Amino acid sequence: MSQTILITGATSGIGRDAALYLHSRGHTVIATGRNERALAELREAGLHALRLDVTDPASIDETRREVDAITDGYGLDALVNNAGYGLLGPLEMLSDADVRAQFETNVFGLLAVTRAFLPAMRGRGYGRIVNVSSVGGRIVFPLGGAYHATKYAVEAMSDALRMEVRQFGVEVAIIEPGYIDTGFTATTMGHLEKYVDDPSSPYADTLAMADGAAAKLARFAAKPRAVSKAIERAIVSRYPSARYVAPWINMFGPWIRYLMPERLVDWVLRKVAGLAGGQSPAHALAADA
Ligand SMILES: NC(=O)c1ccc[n+]([C@@H]2O[C@H](COP(=O)([O-])OP(=O)(O)OC[C@H]3O[C@@H](n4cnc5c(N)ncnc54)[C@H](OP(=O)(O)O)[C@@H]3O)[C@@H](O)[C@H]2O)c1
């Protein structure tokens, strides 16, 4: 059945692909974002497209009014909270302002948009809230502490909300993408630049390798369509799952993480991130025994 769906951060990457895919599947899509040019392109493709900055309460209010106008006061069948970005860098060095901004978008923005559209869903006794988290909401890479903390927060809030609102006919699902080929890495590297440029940083050697590591990882990136399909399943399934890992192969990451001794996992991930020193895996295992 055709659904009315609002997507945040629909001006690029996963959000844009999901908007176009869901539109092609016959749903009424309200694509939102900050980039006017990208919004105009989506309008040309036949979608509704509205300006929405998820960190700006006035912008959220305005979007809710516009959605009411578009839907004759009905509201949304489904809200896809997708807007987000990754802040990378050693936790010791990241500025408070950068960490707070990361939470403002990925966590508080998601919560504010949810609160704007949930009451109408609750009142009607039907609705879907689909939160785009990450496999990084269940497994942590070094230098990703701030970003992972936001995705762990999204996972916890989604789990609680799912139990709180099912009584009102509203279902909450989490989407956990693996590494996807989008503008995500470019944005992340942009935020990292000012930390890489400080040669006096005790993490300078590690940060200097970040570009190379990102380029190596990019070879394994999947296309956004796998995530868009998971989003549709979460919206149209009669009994949606709590979590959709997309592409599915990425579900092995968290499993391995839970099955292996933590110090061994740490050692592997530190090696991958080029963090030198510390104990060998043999020492790590002996310490765990
Ligand atoms: N790509 C991956 O490997 C990956 C993996 C796991 C999870 N994810 C998650 O997937 C989601 C989408 O990311 P993506 O990979 O598609 O990256 P992307 O191509 O950079 O898209 C991110 C989108 O979020 C928007 N956005 C950022 N801050 C916003 C704000 N304050 N208000 C409204 N929109 C805002 C961006 O808009 P602007 O262009 O205006 O900044 C952009 O449209 C994110 O939540 C990300 O954490 C991505």
Short mmCIF file of N, CA and C and ligand atoms in Angstrom, two decimals, residues 8-16 32-35 52-56 81-86 105-106 132-136 147 151 175-185 187, ligand 1:
data_model
loop_
_atom_site.label_atom_id
_atom_site.label_comp_id
_atom_site.label_asym_id
_atom_site.label_seq_id
_atom_site.Cartn_x
_atom_site.Cartn_y
_atom_site.Cartn_z
N THR A 8 14.60 12.62 6.24
CA THR A 8 15.54 13.72 6.54
C THR A 8 16.88 13.42 5.86
N GLY A 9 17.63 14.47 5.56
CA GLY A 9 18.94 14.29 4.91
C GLY A 9 18.81 13.61 3.57
N ALA A 10 17.78 14.01 2.80
CA ALA A 10 17.50 13.33 1.52
C ALA A 10 18.20 14.01 0.34
N THR A 11 19.13 14.92 0.62
CA THR A 11 19.79 15.65 -0.48
C THR A 11 21.03 14.93 -1.00
N SER A 12 21.44 13.85 -0.34
CA SER A 12 22.56 13.06 -0.90
C SER A 12 22.54 11.65 -0.31
N GLY A 13 23.41 10.81 -0.86
CA GLY A 13 23.67 9.49 -0.30
C GLY A 13 22.45 8.61 -0.09
N ILE A 14 22.39 8.00 1.07
CA ILE A 14 21.33 7.03 1.39
C ILE A 14 19.95 7.69 1.34
N GLY A 15 19.84 8.90 1.93
CA GLY A 15 18.54 9.58 1.98
C GLY A 15 18.01 9.89 0.59
N ARG A 16 18.90 10.35 -0.29
CA ARG A 16 18.48 10.69 -1.66
C ARG A 16 18.06 9.42 -2.40
N THR A 32 13.53 15.86 2.43
CA THR A 32 13.91 17.10 3.11
C THR A 32 15.42 17.20 3.25
N GLY A 33 15.90 18.44 3.39
CA GLY A 33 17.33 18.66 3.56
C GLY A 33 17.67 20.13 3.51
N ARG A 34 18.98 20.40 3.48
CA ARG A 34 19.43 21.80 3.54
C ARG A 34 19.91 22.33 2.19
N ASN A 35 20.26 21.43 1.29
CA ASN A 35 20.87 21.84 0.02
C ASN A 35 19.78 22.16 -1.02
N LEU A 52 14.75 21.45 5.39
CA LEU A 52 14.70 21.08 6.82
C LEU A 52 16.11 20.87 7.35
N ASP A 53 16.45 21.72 8.35
CA ASP A 53 17.69 21.52 9.11
C ASP A 53 17.25 20.90 10.44
N VAL A 54 17.69 19.67 10.70
CA VAL A 54 17.17 18.95 11.88
C VAL A 54 17.66 19.55 13.19
N THR A 55 18.64 20.46 13.13
CA THR A 55 19.13 21.08 14.37
C THR A 55 18.42 22.41 14.67
N ASP A 56 17.46 22.78 13.82
CA ASP A 56 16.83 24.10 13.94
C ASP A 56 15.33 23.94 14.27
N ASN A 81 14.35 8.95 9.82
CA ASN A 81 15.37 9.82 10.39
C ASN A 81 16.73 9.36 9.87
N ASN A 82 17.18 10.02 8.82
CA ASN A 82 18.42 9.60 8.14
C ASN A 82 19.56 10.63 8.28
N ALA A 83 19.22 11.91 8.44
CA ALA A 83 20.25 12.96 8.44
C ALA A 83 21.33 12.64 9.47
N GLY A 84 22.57 12.78 9.07
CA GLY A 84 23.65 12.53 10.01
C GLY A 84 25.00 12.64 9.32
N TYR A 85 26.05 12.73 10.13
CA TYR A 85 27.41 12.75 9.59
C TYR A 85 28.35 12.15 10.63
N GLY A 86 29.59 11.92 10.20
CA GLY A 86 30.55 11.29 11.08
C GLY A 86 31.67 12.24 11.48
N THR A 105 23.13 16.99 15.71
CA THR A 105 22.56 16.48 14.46
C THR A 105 22.09 15.03 14.63
N ASN A 106 23.02 14.15 15.03
CA ASN A 106 22.72 12.71 14.97
C ASN A 106 21.75 12.24 16.05
N VAL A 132 17.88 5.66 10.99
CA VAL A 132 19.11 5.17 10.35
C VAL A 132 20.26 5.32 11.36
N SER A 133 20.66 4.17 11.90
CA SER A 133 21.79 4.12 12.82
C SER A 133 23.00 3.71 12.02
N SER A 134 23.64 2.60 12.40
CA SER A 134 24.84 2.11 11.69
C SER A 134 25.24 0.79 12.34
N VAL A 135 25.98 -0.03 11.58
CA VAL A 135 26.64 -1.17 12.24
C VAL A 135 27.55 -0.60 13.34
N GLY A 136 27.98 0.63 13.12
CA GLY A 136 28.77 1.35 14.12
C GLY A 136 27.96 1.76 15.34
N TYR A 147 31.34 9.72 16.95
CA TYR A 147 30.29 9.25 16.03
C TYR A 147 29.60 8.00 16.57
N LYS A 151 25.57 6.97 17.56
CA LYS A 151 24.80 5.86 17.00
C LYS A 151 24.39 4.88 18.11
N ILE A 175 17.70 0.96 11.15
CA ILE A 175 18.45 0.50 9.98
C ILE A 175 19.93 0.62 10.31
N GLU A 176 20.65 -0.47 10.09
CA GLU A 176 22.10 -0.46 10.38
C GLU A 176 22.89 -0.69 9.09
N PRO A 177 23.23 0.41 8.39
CA PRO A 177 24.06 0.23 7.19
C PRO A 177 25.49 -0.16 7.56
N GLY A 178 26.10 -0.94 6.66
CA GLY A 178 27.55 -1.15 6.74
C GLY A 178 28.21 0.02 6.04
N TYR A 179 29.38 -0.23 5.42
CA TYR A 179 30.07 0.88 4.74
C TYR A 179 29.41 1.09 3.38
N ILE A 180 28.87 2.28 3.14
CA ILE A 180 28.09 2.57 1.94
C ILE A 180 28.76 3.71 1.16
N ASP A 181 28.70 3.57 -0.16
CA ASP A 181 29.33 4.54 -1.06
C ASP A 181 28.46 5.80 -1.17
N THR A 182 28.76 6.81 -0.36
CA THR A 182 27.97 8.06 -0.33
C THR A 182 28.95 9.22 -0.10
N GLY A 183 28.37 10.40 0.20
CA GLY A 183 29.23 11.54 0.53
C GLY A 183 29.75 11.50 1.96
N PHE A 184 29.42 10.43 2.69
CA PHE A 184 29.75 10.32 4.12
C PHE A 184 31.25 10.48 4.39
N THR A 185 32.08 9.72 3.65
CA THR A 185 33.53 9.75 3.93
C THR A 185 34.11 11.13 3.64
N THR A 187 32.62 14.02 3.85
CA THR A 187 32.24 14.92 4.94
C THR A 187 33.09 14.63 6.18
N1 LIG B 1 27.79 5.90 4.33
C1 LIG B 1 28.02 5.02 5.27
O1 LIG B 1 28.98 4.21 5.18
C2 LIG B 1 27.10 4.93 6.46
C3 LIG B 1 27.24 3.81 7.28
C4 LIG B 1 26.42 3.69 8.40
C5 LIG B 1 25.48 4.67 8.67
N2 LIG B 1 25.37 5.77 7.86
C6 LIG B 1 24.37 6.77 8.22
O2 LIG B 1 23.54 7.01 7.10
C7 LIG B 1 22.97 8.33 7.20
C8 LIG B 1 23.11 9.02 5.84
O3 LIG B 1 24.49 9.19 5.56
P1 LIG B 1 25.09 9.04 4.07
O4 LIG B 1 26.04 7.91 4.11
O5 LIG B 1 24.01 9.03 3.09
O6 LIG B 1 25.98 10.36 4.00
P2 LIG B 1 25.79 11.71 3.12
O7 LIG B 1 25.79 11.36 1.68
O8 LIG B 1 26.81 12.64 3.63
O9 LIG B 1 24.32 12.21 3.51
C9 LIG B 1 24.07 12.77 4.77
C10 LIG B 1 22.85 13.63 4.65
O10 LIG B 1 22.53 14.17 5.95
C11 LIG B 1 22.28 15.55 5.76
N3 LIG B 1 22.44 16.34 6.97
C12 LIG B 1 23.53 16.50 7.76
N4 LIG B 1 23.26 17.36 8.75
C13 LIG B 1 21.99 17.78 8.58
C14 LIG B 1 21.12 18.66 9.26
N5 LIG B 1 21.55 19.35 10.35
N6 LIG B 1 19.86 18.83 8.82
C15 LIG B 1 19.42 18.16 7.72
N7 LIG B 1 20.18 17.32 7.02
C16 LIG B 1 21.45 17.14 7.44
C17 LIG B 1 23.24 15.98 4.68
O11 LIG B 1 22.84 17.22 4.15
P3 LIG B 1 23.89 18.37 3.73
O12 LIG B 1 24.37 17.99 2.36
O13 LIG B 1 23.08 19.62 3.79
O14 LIG B 1 25.00 18.34 4.75
C18 LIG B 1 23.08 14.82 3.71
O15 LIG B 1 21.94 15.00 2.90
C19 LIG B 1 23.72 9.02 8.34
O16 LIG B 1 22.90 9.03 9.48
C20 LIG B 1 24.94 8.14 8.55
O17 LIG B 1 25.40 8.20 9.88
C21 LIG B 1 26.16 5.92 6.76
#
